[in-house]
Coordinates of C-alpha atoms in Angstrom, one line a residue:
M1 CA -72.2 -5.5 -69.3
P2 CA -71.8 -7.2 -65.9
P3 CA -71.5 -4.7 -62.9
D4 CA -68.0 -5.6 -61.9
R5 CA -66.8 -5.3 -65.5
A6 CA -68.5 -1.9 -65.7
A7 CA -66.6 -0.8 -62.5
L8 CA -63.3 -2.0 -64.1
G9 CA -63.8 -0.1 -67.3
Q10 CA -64.8 3.0 -65.4
F11 CA -61.8 3.0 -63.0
L12 CA -59.5 2.5 -66.1
R13 CA -61.0 5.4 -67.9
S14 CA -60.8 7.6 -64.9
R15 CA -57.1 6.9 -64.3
R16 CA -56.5 7.3 -68.1
D17 CA -58.2 10.8 -68.2
R18 CA -55.9 12.0 -65.2
L19 CA -52.7 11.2 -67.0
S20 CA -51.4 13.4 -69.8
P21 CA -49.0 12.2 -72.4
A22 CA -46.3 14.5 -71.0
Q23 CA -46.8 13.1 -67.5
A24 CA -46.5 9.5 -69.0
G25 CA -43.3 10.3 -70.9
L26 CA -44.9 9.9 -74.1
T27 CA -45.0 12.3 -77.2
A28 CA -48.8 12.9 -77.9
F29 CA -50.1 11.2 -80.9
P30 CA -50.9 13.6 -83.8
G31 CA -54.6 14.9 -84.3
A32 CA -57.3 16.7 -82.4
R33 CA -57.5 15.5 -78.6
R34 CA -61.0 14.7 -77.4
V35 CA -60.0 13.3 -74.0
P36 CA -58.2 15.3 -71.1
G37 CA -55.6 12.6 -70.7
L38 CA -54.1 9.6 -72.7
R39 CA -56.0 8.2 -75.6
R40 CA -56.7 4.5 -75.5
E41 CA -54.1 3.9 -78.2
E42 CA -51.6 5.7 -76.3
L43 CA -52.3 3.7 -73.1
A44 CA -52.2 0.5 -75.1
M45 CA -48.9 1.3 -76.5
L46 CA -47.5 2.3 -73.0
A47 CA -48.7 -1.2 -71.5
G48 CA -47.6 -3.1 -74.4
L49 CA -51.1 -4.2 -75.4
S50 CA -53.0 -3.9 -78.9
P51 CA -55.4 -1.1 -79.0
D52 CA -58.2 -3.7 -79.7
Y53 CA -57.5 -5.6 -76.6
Y54 CA -57.4 -2.6 -74.6
S55 CA -60.6 -1.4 -75.8
R56 CA -62.2 -4.6 -75.0
L57 CA -60.9 -4.1 -71.2
E58 CA -62.4 -0.7 -71.1
Q59 CA -65.6 -1.7 -72.5
G60 CA -66.1 -4.7 -70.3
R61 CA -65.7 -7.2 -73.0
Q62 CA -62.7 -9.2 -71.8
A63 CA -63.8 -12.0 -69.3
N64 CA -60.3 -13.0 -68.1
I65 CA -57.3 -10.7 -67.6
S66 CA -53.9 -11.9 -66.6
D67 CA -51.9 -10.6 -63.7
E68 CA -49.1 -9.7 -66.2
V69 CA -51.6 -7.4 -68.2
L70 CA -52.8 -5.7 -64.9
D71 CA -49.2 -5.2 -63.9
S72 CA -48.4 -3.5 -67.1
L73 CA -51.5 -1.3 -66.8
A74 CA -50.6 -0.3 -63.5
R75 CA -47.1 0.8 -64.4
A76 CA -48.4 2.6 -67.5
L77 CA -51.1 4.4 -65.5
R78 CA -48.7 5.0 -62.7
L79 CA -51.0 3.6 -60.0
D80 CA -50.1 3.6 -56.4
E81 CA -50.1 0.3 -54.3
T82 CA -53.7 0.9 -53.2
E83 CA -55.0 1.7 -56.8
H84 CA -53.1 -1.3 -58.1
A85 CA -54.9 -3.7 -55.6
H86 CA -58.1 -2.1 -56.5
L87 CA -57.5 -2.9 -60.2
R88 CA -56.9 -6.3 -59.3
D89 CA -59.9 -6.7 -57.3
L90 CA -62.1 -5.1 -60.1
A91 CA -60.5 -7.4 -62.6
A92 CA -60.9 -10.7 -60.7
P93 CA -63.3 -13.0 -62.3
T94 CA -66.8 -13.2 -60.6
S95 CA -66.2 -16.9 -59.9
R96 CA -63.3 -16.2 -57.8
R97 CA -64.9 -13.3 -55.7
R98 CA -65.9 -14.3 -52.3
R99 CA -69.7 -13.9 -52.0
P100 CA -70.8 -13.1 -48.6
G101 CA -72.7 -15.5 -46.4
P102 CA -75.4 -14.5 -43.9
D103 CA -74.8 -10.9 -42.7
V104 CA -74.0 -11.8 -39.2
P105 CA -73.5 -8.7 -37.0
Q106 CA -69.8 -8.2 -36.2
R107 CA -68.7 -8.3 -32.6
P108 CA -65.7 -6.2 -31.5
D109 CA -62.3 -8.1 -31.6
P110 CA -61.2 -8.7 -28.0
G111 CA -57.6 -7.7 -28.6
L112 CA -58.6 -4.4 -30.2
L113 CA -61.0 -3.8 -27.2
R114 CA -58.1 -4.2 -24.8
L115 CA -56.1 -2.0 -26.8
M116 CA -58.8 0.6 -26.6
T117 CA -58.9 0.3 -22.9
M118 CA -55.2 1.1 -22.6
L119 CA -55.6 4.3 -24.7
D120 CA -58.4 5.9 -22.6
H121 CA -56.3 9.1 -22.5
V122 CA -57.1 9.7 -26.3
P123 CA -60.3 9.4 -28.3
V124 CA -60.6 5.9 -29.9
L125 CA -63.3 4.4 -32.2
L126 CA -63.6 0.8 -33.4
L127 CA -65.2 0.6 -37.0
G128 CA -66.5 -2.6 -38.7
R129 CA -67.9 -3.3 -42.1
R130 CA -69.5 -0.1 -43.9
G131 CA -68.2 2.1 -41.2
E132 CA -70.4 0.7 -38.5
V133 CA -69.4 1.8 -34.9
L134 CA -68.6 -1.3 -33.0
A135 CA -67.1 0.5 -29.9
R136 CA -65.8 3.7 -28.7
N137 CA -64.3 5.2 -25.7
A138 CA -65.6 8.3 -23.5
L139 CA -63.4 10.9 -25.3
L140 CA -64.6 10.2 -28.9
P141 CA -68.1 11.7 -28.3
A142 CA -66.7 14.4 -26.1
V143 CA -64.5 15.5 -29.0
L144 CA -67.0 14.9 -32.0
G145 CA -70.1 16.1 -30.0
R146 CA -72.3 13.0 -30.8
P147 CA -72.9 9.8 -28.8
L148 CA -71.9 7.6 -31.9
E149 CA -73.4 4.7 -29.9
P150 CA -72.4 1.1 -31.1
G151 CA -74.6 0.1 -34.2
T152 CA -74.5 3.6 -35.6
S153 CA -73.0 4.5 -39.0
F154 CA -69.8 6.7 -38.7
F155 CA -70.5 7.6 -42.4
R156 CA -74.0 8.8 -41.7
F157 CA -72.5 11.0 -39.0
L158 CA -69.8 12.3 -41.2
F159 CA -71.9 13.1 -44.2
Q160 CA -75.5 13.6 -42.8
D161 CA -75.1 15.2 -39.5
P162 CA -74.4 19.0 -39.6
V163 CA -72.4 18.7 -36.3
A164 CA -69.7 16.9 -38.4
R165 CA -69.2 19.8 -40.9
T166 CA -69.1 22.5 -38.2
R167 CA -66.8 20.7 -35.7
I168 CA -64.3 19.1 -38.1
V169 CA -62.6 22.1 -39.6
N170 CA -60.9 20.3 -42.3
W171 CA -64.1 18.3 -43.1
S172 CA -63.7 18.1 -46.8
D173 CA -60.2 16.6 -46.7
F174 CA -61.3 14.1 -44.2
A175 CA -64.5 13.2 -45.9
S176 CA -63.0 12.9 -49.5
V177 CA -60.6 10.3 -48.1
S178 CA -63.6 8.5 -46.5
V179 CA -65.4 8.3 -49.8
A180 CA -62.2 7.0 -51.5
A181 CA -61.9 4.4 -48.7
M182 CA -65.6 3.3 -49.3
R183 CA -64.9 2.7 -52.9
R184 CA -62.0 0.6 -52.0
E185 CA -64.3 -1.4 -50.0
T186 CA -66.6 -2.0 -52.8
G187 CA -63.7 -3.5 -54.8
R188 CA -63.0 -5.9 -51.9
R189 CA -66.7 -6.7 -51.5
P190 CA -68.7 -6.2 -54.6
H191 CA -71.6 -8.4 -53.5
D192 CA -72.2 -6.4 -50.2
R193 CA -75.6 -5.0 -51.1
Q194 CA -75.8 -3.1 -47.8
L195 CA -72.7 -1.3 -48.7
V196 CA -73.9 -0.3 -52.0
A197 CA -77.2 0.9 -50.5
L198 CA -75.4 3.0 -48.1
I199 CA -73.2 4.5 -51.0
D200 CA -76.3 5.2 -53.1
E201 CA -78.0 6.8 -50.2
L202 CA -75.1 9.2 -49.4
R203 CA -74.7 9.9 -53.0
A204 CA -78.3 11.0 -53.4
T205 CA -78.3 13.1 -50.4
D206 CA -74.8 14.8 -50.6
C207 CA -73.4 16.4 -53.8
D208 CA -69.8 16.3 -52.2
V209 CA -70.2 12.5 -51.9
A210 CA -71.4 12.1 -55.5
R211 CA -68.5 14.3 -56.8
W212 CA -65.9 12.4 -55.1
W213 CA -67.3 9.2 -56.0
D214 CA -67.4 10.1 -59.6
D215 CA -63.7 10.8 -59.3
H216 CA -63.1 7.1 -58.8
A217 CA -60.2 7.8 -56.1
V218 CA -59.4 4.8 -53.8
R219 CA -57.7 4.8 -50.6
D220 CA -57.2 2.3 -47.8
Y221 CA -58.3 3.7 -44.5
A222 CA -55.1 5.8 -43.7
S223 CA -53.7 8.3 -41.3
V224 CA -55.1 11.7 -41.8
A225 CA -54.8 14.9 -39.5
K226 CA -58.2 16.2 -38.4
Y227 CA -58.7 19.6 -37.0
I228 CA -61.7 20.0 -34.4
Q229 CA -63.2 23.4 -33.3
H230 CA -64.7 22.4 -29.9
P231 CA -67.5 24.7 -28.6
D232 CA -65.8 24.7 -25.0
A233 CA -62.2 23.3 -25.4
G234 CA -61.3 25.6 -28.5
P235 CA -59.2 24.3 -31.4
L236 CA -58.0 20.7 -31.3
R237 CA -55.5 18.9 -33.5
F238 CA -55.3 15.2 -34.0
D239 CA -53.3 12.8 -36.3
I240 CA -55.5 9.9 -37.0
E241 CA -53.9 6.4 -36.7
I242 CA -55.4 3.3 -38.0
V243 CA -54.7 -0.1 -36.2
A244 CA -55.9 -3.3 -37.9
S245 CA -55.9 -7.0 -36.5
P246 CA -55.0 -9.8 -38.9
Q247 CA -57.6 -11.8 -37.1
E248 CA -60.3 -9.2 -37.9
P249 CA -59.5 -7.6 -41.3
D250 CA -62.8 -6.0 -41.5
Q251 CA -62.3 -4.1 -38.2
T252 CA -60.2 -0.9 -37.7
L253 CA -59.2 0.9 -34.5
V254 CA -59.3 4.7 -35.2
V255 CA -57.0 6.4 -32.6
Y256 CA -56.8 10.2 -32.4
T257 CA -53.2 11.0 -31.2
A258 CA -52.1 14.4 -30.0
E259 CA -48.4 15.8 -30.0
P260 CA -47.1 15.5 -26.5
G261 CA -47.0 19.0 -24.7
S262 CA -49.5 20.5 -27.3
A263 CA -52.6 22.5 -26.4
T264 CA -54.7 19.5 -27.5
A265 CA -52.8 17.1 -25.3
R266 CA -53.2 19.5 -22.3
M267 CA -56.9 19.8 -22.9
L268 CA -57.7 16.0 -23.2
P269 CA -57.6 15.4 -19.5
I270 CA -60.0 18.2 -19.0
L271 CA -62.4 16.9 -21.5
A272 CA -62.1 13.4 -19.8
S273 CA -63.0 14.9 -16.5
W274 CA -66.1 16.4 -18.0
D275 CA -67.2 12.9 -19.2
A276 CA -65.7 11.0 -16.3
G277 CA -68.9 8.8 -16.0
I278 CA -68.7 7.4 -19.4
S279 CA -66.5 4.3 -20.3
I280 CA -66.0 2.1 -23.3
D281 CA -69.4 1.5 -24.9
I282 CA -70.0 -1.8 -26.6
S283 CA -73.6 -2.1 -25.4
A284 CA -75.1 -2.9 -28.6
F285 CA -73.3 -6.0 -28.7
D286 CA -73.9 -7.2 -25.1
R287 CA -77.5 -8.0 -25.4
S288 CA -78.4 -11.6 -24.5

């Protein structure tokens, strides 16, 4: 079975397993149940497909799949917008998928850098493909406790650096969403060998990553609250906002916002004064 079709079958099975007949508004078919969610025949009926055709989809034996079939499956499985888009990516014929050219290092988008400069009063991080740090301002390492220099991997920090687990109070919530976002990336860029290698490395070294990956959850990079226990500044609370540029879809500006007048907002100028000598760092991309 081609790898892309295997991923499609696994995703369909995972979404089918999480949906019970009652949740789908269906009277369960009679007989002993060997699956936690819908049977193949039940899902096929809900989607208006023959059981044989649906079995071919889940087993990776159906080369071409129409948009109408994918829409029907999305409705039957009650997929959200991101899951629906992921289903379409997985079902796209290999010939229509964009294969990557030479892996040229990304340079920070100038517009996103200008925006970062204007947001020097809050922690800001610019991420590229595979969670690579493209730039960050002074407050970001002051809050997270690591330099996170351009060219390093934010995901390796998140999953392999013990500081991340101790400083990010709600680490599991934030980390599980990050794994779901990585899975979404694999659907968009299935031929990215470096991304696949990174995920394999993280799954092999972290049982949490392996467990969340096997759940097949998908998310776009989205706003998630982050709670920090700073060793000097005490507890900090941020809402994480994501800014993307249409010119650079593979780059995201991650902005840590604080409620005006909150204890976190009052503490940020103090943290900035402790690190007053540090400015926006893009040094890895300024080498001649």
